[in-house]
Amino acid sequence: MSDHPGTSDTPDPLDSFEEIIEAETTRDPDLAVIEAGSRTLRTQGGPPQADVPARPEDPEVDKALREVEAELATRWGETKLEPSVSRISALMDVLGEPQRSYPSIHITGTNGKTSTARMIEALLGAFELRTGRYTSPHVQSITERISLDGAPISAERFVETYQDIKPYVEMVDGQQEYRLSFFEVLTGMAYAAFADAPVDVAVVEVGMGGSWDATNVIDGDVAVVTPIDLDHTDRLGETPAAIAGEKSGIIKQDATVILAQQPVDAAQVLLKKAVEVDATVAREGLEFGVVARQVAVGGQLLTLRGLGGEYPEVYLPLHGAHQAHNAAVALAAVEAFFGVGAQRAETLDIDTVRKAFAAVSSPGRLEVVRRSPTVVLDAAHNPAGAEATAEAVREAFDFTRLIGVVGASGDKNVRGVLEAFEPIFAEVVVTQNSSHRAMDADELAAIAVEVFGDERVQVEPRLPDALEAAITLAEEEGEFAGGGVLVTGSVITVGEARLLLGKG
């Protein structure tokens, strides 16, 4: 881990920017990939927890949760923003600054934030720390966004937390030009729930950006930046450098910054901000990274280099090179939290690290939800995410015929997503989810025809019909022919498909 200079005779880090940004920033495409049995390692983590809760079985609890959801729905949605932290700061003030009662690891970036947060949470929990995790958006249930000890809070606790802070929310609403938004209220609930638990550490994913994101009233001891790419360009900027400038807002004075591999211009912005606030920086590919990876049954087997040394034979039950890199980032973040690399030079306990990673799950991220034919769900919703998913599908699945089901939001680069998937989809069924943000199926089809050609595109506006059509197409070559279905394009589409296919 690189520390900033404390004496005048040490070279200024700003002078070394050219050397830093010339370092390799693209991921190695030639990693050796072999088939490897790994069921023994896989079982070390025990059975996975229920990451996506169903509706409450108790009718009264379900009614109370629906009432809270209805009240939250009256507020500004997550796509309508007024860029400031004034309202959330006012809420924290009247709540007694709950977010300052525990240390935090704060995560920003374009892709991989939720998976990385889950890995960090699993590692901290394995080292017997009580964790709180705040992520967004949710796959199926709003309660997924706030987790304690590795599991979503119960519907009862979600409702109780909302009722506890509601009077203070209304107080702040009356004092501000605009009412608190949906995301701001949920952020307040998360911070209050973590303080009430209480947790030993909070793992917090930004909603969007960084500087003015509602989560940014914490002073993260560790700031994590996952790979930055183009997304939300209307709000964050049209270049990786501009987006990095916004996301660098989570880097606080004297923090430790864990940087995933970044575009050169984004890396330069992030490193400059770190220098300005005397933050310590660790960079993937330099101070830590992925040494080796092998395809394994149900996931992959990794050798990771952390800040304190090497961690061999780490089983990760998630597919794709991007998840391996997320794992390296998560490991470095937890090492930094424990002072590895700065205060101590040894690795964390390898058996504990292996057990934690073996138990990681990330619903809706290349998640297999059905066999014969195999149906996979993935929440890729921008071109960079779609490219990573397409590469992971090629590597981890032996499909001879893959049918895509795509339902996207209207504010996304849908053409870029479709172009990323075109080489792996034999045919694509375009559809739309129930969100008001969903792109009309016919509009999506018009773009798909330009990318795939008319013969490879089918339109089914209703998601249940789209799933049925895709499964039928996948089965055309016979039961044992290797056909499959990938449902993608939006977290909402994936969540609704997950319910339709009997998950949660």
PDB file of N, CA, C and O in Angstrom, residues 20-21 23-27 106-113 116 119-120 222-229 240 244 247 250-251 256-271 280-290 305 307 321-333:
ATOM      1  N   ILE A  20       2.167   6.826 -12.853  1.00  0.00           N
ATOM      2  CA  ILE A  20       1.030   6.067 -12.328  1.00  0.00           C
ATOM      3  C   ILE A  20       0.031   5.752 -13.434  1.00  0.00           C
ATOM      4  O   ILE A  20      -0.432   4.628 -13.588  1.00  0.00           O
ATOM      5  N   ILE A  21      -0.301   6.753 -14.241  1.00  0.00           N
ATOM      6  CA  ILE A  21      -1.366   6.540 -15.225  1.00  0.00           C
ATOM      7  C   ILE A  21      -0.878   5.749 -16.435  1.00  0.00           C
ATOM      8  O   ILE A  21      -1.687   5.246 -17.216  1.00  0.00           O
ATOM      9  N   ALA A  23       0.718   3.035 -15.948  1.00  0.00           N
ATOM     10  CA  ALA A  23       0.652   1.650 -15.482  1.00  0.00           C
ATOM     11  C   ALA A  23      -0.498   0.935 -16.169  1.00  0.00           C
ATOM     12  O   ALA A  23      -1.467   1.550 -16.603  1.00  0.00           O
ATOM     13  N   GLU A  24      -0.405  -0.372 -16.259  1.00  0.00           N
ATOM     14  CA  GLU A  24      -1.442  -1.161 -16.930  1.00  0.00           C
ATOM     15  C   GLU A  24      -2.784  -0.956 -16.272  1.00  0.00           C
ATOM     16  O   GLU A  24      -2.913  -1.110 -15.068  1.00  0.00           O
ATOM     17  N   THR A  25      -3.807  -0.563 -17.032  1.00  0.00           N
ATOM     18  CA  THR A  25      -5.141  -0.363 -16.471  1.00  0.00           C
ATOM     19  C   THR A  25      -6.187  -1.240 -17.124  1.00  0.00           C
ATOM     20  O   THR A  25      -7.365  -1.123 -16.837  1.00  0.00           O
ATOM     21  N   THR A  26      -5.781  -2.116 -18.017  1.00  0.00           N
ATOM     22  CA  THR A  26      -6.746  -3.041 -18.619  1.00  0.00           C
ATOM     23  C   THR A  26      -6.535  -4.436 -18.064  1.00  0.00           C
ATOM     24  O   THR A  26      -5.417  -4.822 -17.733  1.00  0.00           O
ATOM     25  N   ARG A  27      -7.601  -5.171 -17.951  1.00  0.00           N
ATOM     26  CA  ARG A  27      -7.509  -6.492 -17.344  1.00  0.00           C
ATOM     27  C   ARG A  27      -6.910  -7.508 -18.313  1.00  0.00           C
ATOM     28  O   ARG A  27      -7.176  -7.475 -19.506  1.00  0.00           O
ATOM     29  N   HIS A 106     -17.101   2.839   2.405  1.00  0.00           N
ATOM     30  CA  HIS A 106     -17.990   3.516   1.454  1.00  0.00           C
ATOM     31  C   HIS A 106     -17.593   3.106   0.035  1.00  0.00           C
ATOM     32  O   HIS A 106     -16.406   3.125  -0.308  1.00  0.00           O
ATOM     33  N   ILE A 107     -18.556   2.720  -0.773  1.00  0.00           N
ATOM     34  CA  ILE A 107     -18.284   2.133  -2.097  1.00  0.00           C
ATOM     35  C   ILE A 107     -18.964   2.934  -3.191  1.00  0.00           C
ATOM     36  O   ILE A 107     -20.189   3.150  -3.152  1.00  0.00           O
ATOM     37  N   THR A 108     -18.199   3.347  -4.192  1.00  0.00           N
ATOM     38  CA  THR A 108     -18.754   3.974  -5.385  1.00  0.00           C
ATOM     39  C   THR A 108     -18.166   3.289  -6.612  1.00  0.00           C
ATOM     40  O   THR A 108     -17.404   2.340  -6.508  1.00  0.00           O
ATOM     41  N   GLY A 109     -18.511   3.784  -7.799  1.00  0.00           N
ATOM     42  CA  GLY A 109     -18.072   3.167  -9.053  1.00  0.00           C
ATOM     43  C   GLY A 109     -19.268   3.040  -9.987  1.00  0.00           C
ATOM     44  O   GLY A 109     -20.378   3.463  -9.663  1.00  0.00           O
ATOM     45  N   THR A 110     -19.057   2.445 -11.147  1.00  0.00           N
ATOM     46  CA  THR A 110     -20.142   2.278 -12.118  1.00  0.00           C
ATOM     47  C   THR A 110     -20.727   0.879 -12.047  1.00  0.00           C
ATOM     48  O   THR A 110     -21.934   0.706 -11.926  1.00  0.00           O
ATOM     49  N   ASN A 111     -19.886  -0.130 -12.094  1.00  0.00           N
ATOM     50  CA  ASN A 111     -20.351  -1.515 -12.055  1.00  0.00           C
ATOM     51  C   ASN A 111     -19.665  -2.275 -10.920  1.00  0.00           C
ATOM     52  O   ASN A 111     -18.530  -1.975 -10.551  1.00  0.00           O
ATOM     53  N   GLY A 112     -20.380  -3.271 -10.372  1.00  0.00           N
ATOM     54  CA  GLY A 112     -19.775  -4.150  -9.379  1.00  0.00           C
ATOM     55  C   GLY A 112     -19.917  -3.704  -7.936  1.00  0.00           C
ATOM     56  O   GLY A 112     -19.408  -4.376  -7.029  1.00  0.00           O
ATOM     57  N   LYS A 113     -20.617  -2.611  -7.690  1.00  0.00           N
ATOM     58  CA  LYS A 113     -20.698  -2.088  -6.316  1.00  0.00           C
ATOM     59  C   LYS A 113     -21.398  -3.054  -5.370  1.00  0.00           C
ATOM     60  O   LYS A 113     -20.915  -3.332  -4.268  1.00  0.00           O
ATOM     61  N   THR A 116     -19.428  -6.287  -4.747  1.00  0.00           N
ATOM     62  CA  THR A 116     -18.270  -5.985  -3.911  1.00  0.00           C
ATOM     63  C   THR A 116     -18.699  -5.744  -2.472  1.00  0.00           C
ATOM     64  O   THR A 116     -18.038  -6.208  -1.529  1.00  0.00           O
ATOM     65  N   MET A 119     -19.317  -9.032  -0.780  1.00  0.00           N
ATOM     66  CA  MET A 119     -18.074  -9.720  -0.452  1.00  0.00           C
ATOM     67  C   MET A 119     -17.411  -9.098   0.776  1.00  0.00           C
ATOM     68  O   MET A 119     -16.914  -9.814   1.660  1.00  0.00           O
ATOM     69  N   ILE A 120     -17.394  -7.777   0.836  1.00  0.00           N
ATOM     70  CA  ILE A 120     -16.828  -7.096   2.003  1.00  0.00           C
ATOM     71  C   ILE A 120     -17.597  -7.482   3.258  1.00  0.00           C
ATOM     72  O   ILE A 120     -17.006  -7.800   4.305  1.00  0.00           O
ATOM     73  N   VAL A 222     -12.551   3.663   4.884  1.00  0.00           N
ATOM     74  CA  VAL A 222     -12.059   3.091   3.631  1.00  0.00           C
ATOM     75  C   VAL A 222     -13.027   3.501   2.526  1.00  0.00           C
ATOM     76  O   VAL A 222     -14.240   3.316   2.658  1.00  0.00           O
ATOM     77  N   ALA A 223     -12.498   4.077   1.451  1.00  0.00           N
ATOM     78  CA  ALA A 223     -13.297   4.443   0.280  1.00  0.00           C
ATOM     79  C   ALA A 223     -12.924   3.500  -0.855  1.00  0.00           C
ATOM     80  O   ALA A 223     -11.740   3.345  -1.172  1.00  0.00           O
ATOM     81  N   VAL A 224     -13.913   2.858  -1.439  1.00  0.00           N
ATOM     82  CA  VAL A 224     -13.698   1.887  -2.515  1.00  0.00           C
ATOM     83  C   VAL A 224     -14.279   2.439  -3.807  1.00  0.00           C
ATOM     84  O   VAL A 224     -15.429   2.910  -3.822  1.00  0.00           O
ATOM     85  N   VAL A 225     -13.502   2.385  -4.879  1.00  0.00           N
ATOM     86  CA  VAL A 225     -13.991   2.812  -6.189  1.00  0.00           C
ATOM     87  C   VAL A 225     -13.893   1.638  -7.150  1.00  0.00           C
ATOM     88  O   VAL A 225     -12.795   1.242  -7.562  1.00  0.00           O
ATOM     89  N   THR A 226     -15.038   1.045  -7.487  1.00  0.00           N
ATOM     90  CA  THR A 226     -15.081  -0.040  -8.464  1.00  0.00           C
ATOM     91  C   THR A 226     -14.914   0.562  -9.861  1.00  0.00           C
ATOM     92  O   THR A 226     -14.903   1.784 -10.023  1.00  0.00           O
ATOM     93  N   PRO A 227     -14.767  -0.260 -10.917  1.00  0.00           N
ATOM     94  CA  PRO A 227     -14.489   0.291 -12.252  1.00  0.00           C
ATOM     95  C   PRO A 227     -15.509   1.345 -12.695  1.00  0.00           C
ATOM     96  O   PRO A 227     -16.716   1.163 -12.565  1.00  0.00           O
ATOM     97  N   ILE A 228     -14.984   2.434 -13.206  1.00  0.00           N
ATOM     98  CA  ILE A 228     -15.817   3.541 -13.692  1.00  0.00           C
ATOM     99  C   ILE A 228     -15.978   3.429 -15.199  1.00  0.00           C
ATOM    100  O   ILE A 228     -15.023   3.174 -15.932  1.00  0.00           O
ATOM    101  N   ASP A 229     -17.215   3.601 -15.648  1.00  0.00           N
ATOM    102  CA  ASP A 229     -17.510   3.623 -17.072  1.00  0.00           C
ATOM    103  C   ASP A 229     -18.659   4.603 -17.281  1.00  0.00           C
ATOM    104  O   ASP A 229     -19.086   5.271 -16.335  1.00  0.00           O
ATOM    105  N   PRO A 240     -15.288   9.412 -18.587  1.00  0.00           N
ATOM    106  CA  PRO A 240     -14.882   8.763 -17.333  1.00  0.00           C
ATOM    107  C   PRO A 240     -14.245   9.736 -16.350  1.00  0.00           C
ATOM    108  O   PRO A 240     -14.440   9.627 -15.132  1.00  0.00           O
ATOM    109  N   ALA A 244     -15.563  10.379 -12.691  1.00  0.00           N
ATOM    110  CA  ALA A 244     -14.643  10.150 -11.576  1.00  0.00           C
ATOM    111  C   ALA A 244     -14.585  11.359 -10.656  1.00  0.00           C
ATOM    112  O   ALA A 244     -14.463  11.223  -9.433  1.00  0.00           O
ATOM    113  N   LYS A 247     -17.536  11.000  -8.409  1.00  0.00           N
ATOM    114  CA  LYS A 247     -17.422   9.852  -7.510  1.00  0.00           C
ATOM    115  C   LYS A 247     -16.289  10.025  -6.495  1.00  0.00           C
ATOM    116  O   LYS A 247     -16.325   9.432  -5.411  1.00  0.00           O
ATOM    117  N   ILE A 250     -16.418  10.802  -2.325  1.00  0.00           N
ATOM    118  CA  ILE A 250     -16.483   9.959  -1.123  1.00  0.00           C
ATOM    119  C   ILE A 250     -15.111   9.790  -0.470  1.00  0.00           C
ATOM    120  O   ILE A 250     -15.011   9.220   0.615  1.00  0.00           O
ATOM    121  N   ILE A 251     -14.052  10.276  -1.125  1.00  0.00           N
ATOM    122  CA  ILE A 251     -12.706  10.147  -0.567  1.00  0.00           C
ATOM    123  C   ILE A 251     -12.508  11.243   0.468  1.00  0.00           C
ATOM    124  O   ILE A 251     -12.477  12.428   0.134  1.00  0.00           O
ATOM    125  N   THR A 256      -8.333   5.586   3.573  1.00  0.00           N
ATOM    126  CA  THR A 256      -7.615   4.678   2.679  1.00  0.00           C
ATOM    127  C   THR A 256      -8.498   4.446   1.462  1.00  0.00           C
ATOM    128  O   THR A 256      -9.687   4.152   1.602  1.00  0.00           O
ATOM    129  N   VAL A 257      -7.936   4.586   0.281  1.00  0.00           N
ATOM    130  CA  VAL A 257      -8.693   4.460  -0.969  1.00  0.00           C
ATOM    131  C   VAL A 257      -8.280   3.183  -1.680  1.00  0.00           C
ATOM    132  O   VAL A 257      -7.083   2.958  -1.945  1.00  0.00           O
ATOM    133  N   ILE A 258      -9.243   2.343  -1.985  1.00  0.00           N
ATOM    134  CA  ILE A 258      -9.006   1.103  -2.733  1.00  0.00           C
ATOM    135  C   ILE A 258      -9.527   1.315  -4.150  1.00  0.00           C
ATOM    136  O   ILE A 258     -10.738   1.455  -4.358  1.00  0.00           O
ATOM    137  N   LEU A 259      -8.632   1.368  -5.098  1.00  0.00           N
ATOM    138  CA  LEU A 259      -9.003   1.649  -6.487  1.00  0.00           C
ATOM    139  C   LEU A 259      -8.957   0.387  -7.333  1.00  0.00           C
ATOM    140  O   LEU A 259      -7.900  -0.229  -7.484  1.00  0.00           O
ATOM    141  N   ALA A 260     -10.111   0.002  -7.886  1.00  0.00           N
ATOM    142  CA  ALA A 260     -10.125  -1.027  -8.919  1.00  0.00           C
ATOM    143  C   ALA A 260      -9.456  -0.468 -10.160  1.00  0.00           C
ATOM    144  O   ALA A 260      -9.207   0.738 -10.270  1.00  0.00           O
ATOM    145  N   GLN A 261      -9.137  -1.317 -11.115  1.00  0.00           N
ATOM    146  CA  GLN A 261      -8.544  -0.842 -12.355  1.00  0.00           C
ATOM    147  C   GLN A 261      -9.496   0.128 -13.040  1.00  0.00           C
ATOM    148  O   GLN A 261     -10.692  -0.137 -13.161  1.00  0.00           O
ATOM    149  N   GLN A 262      -8.959   1.249 -13.501  1.00  0.00           N
ATOM    150  CA  GLN A 262      -9.764   2.349 -14.020  1.00  0.00           C
ATOM    151  C   GLN A 262      -9.267   2.800 -15.386  1.00  0.00           C
ATOM    152  O   GLN A 262      -8.086   2.606 -15.730  1.00  0.00           O
ATOM    153  N   PRO A 263     -10.143   3.452 -16.179  1.00  0.00           N
ATOM    154  CA  PRO A 263      -9.652   4.153 -17.355  1.00  0.00           C
ATOM    155  C   PRO A 263      -8.591   5.179 -16.918  1.00  0.00           C
ATOM    156  O   PRO A 263      -8.659   5.719 -15.812  1.00  0.00           O
ATOM    157  N   VAL A 264      -7.631   5.448 -17.778  1.00  0.00           N
ATOM    158  CA  VAL A 264      -6.509   6.300 -17.406  1.00  0.00           C
ATOM    159  C   VAL A 264      -6.967   7.668 -16.901  1.00  0.00           C
ATOM    160  O   VAL A 264      -6.487   8.156 -15.865  1.00  0.00           O
ATOM    161  N   ASP A 265      -7.905   8.308 -17.614  1.00  0.00           N
ATOM    162  CA  ASP A 265      -8.312   9.658 -17.204  1.00  0.00           C
ATOM    163  C   ASP A 265      -9.075   9.637 -15.876  1.00  0.00           C
ATOM    164  O   ASP A 265      -8.934  10.557 -15.062  1.00  0.00           O
ATOM    165  N   ALA A 266      -9.837   8.572 -15.626  1.00  0.00           N
ATOM    166  CA  ALA A 266     -10.542   8.457 -14.347  1.00  0.00           C
ATOM    167  C   ALA A 266      -9.548   8.244 -13.208  1.00  0.00           C
ATOM    168  O   ALA A 266      -9.659   8.840 -12.133  1.00  0.00           O
ATOM    169  N   ALA A 267      -8.542   7.393 -13.443  1.00  0.00           N
ATOM    170  CA  ALA A 267      -7.536   7.125 -12.414  1.00  0.00           C
ATOM    171  C   ALA A 267      -6.798   8.395 -12.027  1.00  0.00           C
ATOM    172  O   ALA A 267      -6.528   8.645 -10.840  1.00  0.00           O
ATOM    173  N   GLN A 268      -6.499   9.212 -12.991  1.00  0.00           N
ATOM    174  CA  GLN A 268      -5.770  10.453 -12.708  1.00  0.00           C
ATOM    175  C   GLN A 268      -6.579  11.370 -11.799  1.00  0.00           C
ATOM    176  O   GLN A 268      -6.051  11.925 -10.831  1.00  0.00           O
ATOM    177  N   VAL A 269      -7.875  11.484 -12.068  1.00  0.00           N
ATOM    178  CA  VAL A 269      -8.744  12.332 -11.241  1.00  0.00           C
ATOM    179  C   VAL A 269      -8.832  11.793  -9.814  1.00  0.00           C
ATOM    180  O   VAL A 269      -8.741  12.545  -8.831  1.00  0.00           O
ATOM    181  N   LEU A 270      -9.004  10.493  -9.692  1.00  0.00           N
ATOM    182  CA  LEU A 270      -9.150   9.882  -8.371  1.00  0.00           C
ATOM    183  C   LEU A 270      -7.867  10.002  -7.558  1.00  0.00           C
ATOM    184  O   LEU A 270      -7.893  10.303  -6.350  1.00  0.00           O
ATOM    185  N   LEU A 271      -6.728   9.803  -8.200  1.00  0.00           N
ATOM    186  CA  LEU A 271      -5.454   9.904  -7.499  1.00  0.00           C
ATOM    187  C   LEU A 271      -5.175  11.340  -7.066  1.00  0.00           C
ATOM    188  O   LEU A 271      -4.651  11.588  -5.971  1.00  0.00           O
ATOM    189  N   THR A 280      -4.467   7.569   1.734  1.00  0.00           N
ATOM    190  CA  THR A 280      -3.552   6.514   1.317  1.00  0.00           C
ATOM    191  C   THR A 280      -4.211   5.706   0.206  1.00  0.00           C
ATOM    192  O   THR A 280      -5.395   5.395   0.296  1.00  0.00           O
ATOM    193  N   VAL A 281      -3.462   5.381  -0.830  1.00  0.00           N
ATOM    194  CA  VAL A 281      -4.043   4.737  -2.009  1.00  0.00           C
ATOM    195  C   VAL A 281      -3.464   3.342  -2.221  1.00  0.00           C
ATOM    196  O   VAL A 281      -2.261   3.129  -2.111  1.00  0.00           O
ATOM    197  N   ALA A 282      -4.334   2.403  -2.539  1.00  0.00           N
ATOM    198  CA  ALA A 282      -3.920   1.072  -2.996  1.00  0.00           C
ATOM    199  C   ALA A 282      -4.614   0.807  -4.321  1.00  0.00           C
ATOM    200  O   ALA A 282      -5.830   0.966  -4.426  1.00  0.00           O
ATOM    201  N   ARG A 283      -3.829   0.418  -5.347  1.00  0.00           N
ATOM    202  CA  ARG A 283      -4.353   0.301  -6.704  1.00  0.00           C
ATOM    203  C   ARG A 283      -4.310  -1.138  -7.184  1.00  0.00           C
ATOM    204  O   ARG A 283      -3.284  -1.818  -7.043  1.00  0.00           O
ATOM    205  N   GLU A 284      -5.427  -1.574  -7.776  1.00  0.00           N
ATOM    206  CA  GLU A 284      -5.454  -2.926  -8.342  1.00  0.00           C
ATOM    207  C   GLU A 284      -4.444  -3.012  -9.476  1.00  0.00           C
ATOM    208  O   GLU A 284      -4.349  -2.122 -10.321  1.00  0.00           O
ATOM    209  N   GLY A 285      -3.694  -4.107  -9.501  1.00  0.00           N
ATOM    210  CA  GLY A 285      -2.666  -4.282 -10.511  1.00  0.00           C
ATOM    211  C   GLY A 285      -1.304  -3.822 -10.047  1.00  0.00           C
ATOM    212  O   GLY A 285      -0.283  -4.152 -10.656  1.00  0.00           O
ATOM    213  N   LEU A 286      -1.263  -3.063  -8.953  1.00  0.00           N
ATOM    214  CA  LEU A 286      -0.005  -2.598  -8.388  1.00  0.00           C
ATOM    215  C   LEU A 286       0.153  -3.091  -6.956  1.00  0.00           C
ATOM    216  O   LEU A 286       0.979  -3.931  -6.655  1.00  0.00           O
ATOM    217  N   GLU A 287      -0.689  -2.584  -6.047  1.00  0.00           N
ATOM    218  CA  GLU A 287      -0.588  -3.015  -4.652  1.00  0.00           C
ATOM    219  C   GLU A 287      -1.374  -4.289  -4.364  1.00  0.00           C
ATOM    220  O   GLU A 287      -1.122  -4.969  -3.372  1.00  0.00           O
ATOM    221  N   PHE A 288      -2.349  -4.621  -5.168  1.00  0.00           N
ATOM    222  CA  PHE A 288      -3.135  -5.836  -4.972  1.00  0.00           C
ATOM    223  C   PHE A 288      -3.719  -6.260  -6.306  1.00  0.00           C
ATOM    224  O   PHE A 288      -3.681  -5.497  -7.276  1.00  0.00           O
ATOM    225  N   GLY A 289      -4.285  -7.477  -6.362  1.00  0.00           N
ATOM    226  CA  GLY A 289      -4.912  -7.894  -7.613  1.00  0.00           C
ATOM    227  C   GLY A 289      -5.187  -9.385  -7.675  1.00  0.00           C
ATOM    228  O   GLY A 289      -5.071 -10.101  -6.683  1.00  0.00           O
ATOM    229  N   VAL A 290      -5.571  -9.838  -8.859  1.00  0.00           N
ATOM    230  CA  VAL A 290      -5.849 -11.248  -9.137  1.00  0.00           C
ATOM    231  C   VAL A 290      -4.588 -11.861  -9.726  1.00  0.00           C
ATOM    232  O   VAL A 290      -4.114 -11.436 -10.776  1.00  0.00           O
ATOM    233  N   ARG A 305      -3.776 -11.555  -4.620  1.00  0.00           N
ATOM    234  CA  ARG A 305      -2.704 -10.873  -3.912  1.00  0.00           C
ATOM    235  C   ARG A 305      -3.310  -9.690  -3.172  1.00  0.00           C
ATOM    236  O   ARG A 305      -3.850  -8.775  -3.792  1.00  0.00           O
ATOM    237  N   LEU A 307      -3.004  -6.766   0.222  1.00  0.00           N
ATOM    238  CA  LEU A 307      -2.044  -5.778   0.705  1.00  0.00           C
ATOM    239  C   LEU A 307      -1.000  -6.409   1.618  1.00  0.00           C
ATOM    240  O   LEU A 307       0.094  -5.869   1.782  1.00  0.00           O
ATOM    241  N   ALA A 321     -14.708 -13.043 -14.900  1.00  0.00           N
ATOM    242  CA  ALA A 321     -13.480 -12.353 -14.498  1.00  0.00           C
ATOM    243  C   ALA A 321     -13.799 -11.114 -13.683  1.00  0.00           C
ATOM    244  O   ALA A 321     -13.057 -10.762 -12.761  1.00  0.00           O
ATOM    245  N   HIS A 322     -14.897 -10.440 -14.017  1.00  0.00           N
ATOM    246  CA  HIS A 322     -15.235  -9.214 -13.282  1.00  0.00           C
ATOM    247  C   HIS A 322     -15.490  -9.502 -11.810  1.00  0.00           C
ATOM    248  O   HIS A 322     -15.147  -8.685 -10.943  1.00  0.00           O
ATOM    249  N   GLN A 323     -16.063 -10.665 -11.495  1.00  0.00           N
ATOM    250  CA  GLN A 323     -16.294 -11.002 -10.088  1.00  0.00           C
ATOM    251  C   GLN A 323     -14.984 -11.342  -9.385  1.00  0.00           C
ATOM    252  O   GLN A 323     -14.830 -11.074  -8.182  1.00  0.00           O
ATOM    253  N   ALA A 324     -14.033 -11.905 -10.099  1.00  0.00           N
ATOM    254  CA  ALA A 324     -12.718 -12.148  -9.505  1.00  0.00           C
ATOM    255  C   ALA A 324     -12.058 -10.832  -9.120  1.00  0.00           C
ATOM    256  O   ALA A 324     -11.468 -10.697  -8.038  1.00  0.00           O
ATOM    257  N   HIS A 325     -12.185  -9.843  -9.991  1.00  0.00           N
ATOM    258  CA  HIS A 325     -11.606  -8.527  -9.695  1.00  0.00           C
ATOM    259  C   HIS A 325     -12.363  -7.838  -8.562  1.00  0.00           C
ATOM    260  O   HIS A 325     -11.754  -7.156  -7.728  1.00  0.00           O
ATOM    261  N   ASN A 326     -13.680  -8.032  -8.523  1.00  0.00           N
ATOM    262  CA  ASN A 326     -14.440  -7.511  -7.382  1.00  0.00           C
ATOM    263  C   ASN A 326     -13.947  -8.134  -6.077  1.00  0.00           C
ATOM    264  O   ASN A 326     -13.864  -7.464  -5.042  1.00  0.00           O
ATOM    265  N   ALA A 327     -13.626  -9.423  -6.123  1.00  0.00           N
ATOM    266  CA  ALA A 327     -13.135 -10.121  -4.934  1.00  0.00           C
ATOM    267  C   ALA A 327     -11.799  -9.539  -4.476  1.00  0.00           C
ATOM    268  O   ALA A 327     -11.555  -9.370  -3.269  1.00  0.00           O
ATOM    269  N   ALA A 328     -10.911  -9.238  -5.423  1.00  0.00           N
ATOM    270  CA  ALA A 328      -9.625  -8.641  -5.064  1.00  0.00           C
ATOM    271  C   ALA A 328      -9.815  -7.278  -4.399  1.00  0.00           C
ATOM    272  O   ALA A 328      -9.147  -6.954  -3.408  1.00  0.00           O
ATOM    273  N   VAL A 329     -10.740  -6.491  -4.939  1.00  0.00           N
ATOM    274  CA  VAL A 329     -11.037  -5.176  -4.361  1.00  0.00           C
ATOM    275  C   VAL A 329     -11.614  -5.322  -2.959  1.00  0.00           C
ATOM    276  O   VAL A 329     -11.223  -4.605  -2.020  1.00  0.00           O
ATOM    277  N   ALA A 330     -12.553  -6.258  -2.799  1.00  0.00           N
ATOM    278  CA  ALA A 330     -13.178  -6.470  -1.490  1.00  0.00           C
ATOM    279  C   ALA A 330     -12.149  -6.903  -0.458  1.00  0.00           C
ATOM    280  O   ALA A 330     -12.148  -6.418   0.687  1.00  0.00           O
ATOM    281  N   LEU A 331     -11.263  -7.810  -0.845  1.00  0.00           N
ATOM    282  CA  LEU A 331     -10.238  -8.293   0.082  1.00  0.00           C
ATOM    283  C   LEU A 331      -9.327  -7.144   0.504  1.00  0.00           C
ATOM    284  O   LEU A 331      -9.016  -6.985   1.697  1.00  0.00           O
ATOM    285  N   ALA A 332      -8.894  -6.324  -0.450  1.00  0.00           N
ATOM    286  CA  ALA A 332      -8.020  -5.198  -0.126  1.00  0.00           C
ATOM    287  C   ALA A 332      -8.726  -4.202   0.793  1.00  0.00           C
ATOM    288  O   ALA A 332      -8.111  -3.631   1.707  1.00  0.00           O
ATOM    289  N   ALA A 333     -10.023  -4.000   0.570  1.00  0.00           N
ATOM    290  CA  ALA A 333     -10.781  -3.072   1.416  1.00  0.00           C
ATOM    291  C   ALA A 333     -10.828  -3.557   2.860  1.00  0.00           C
ATOM    292  O   ALA A 333     -10.664  -2.770   3.803  1.00  0.00           O
TER     293      ALA A 333
END
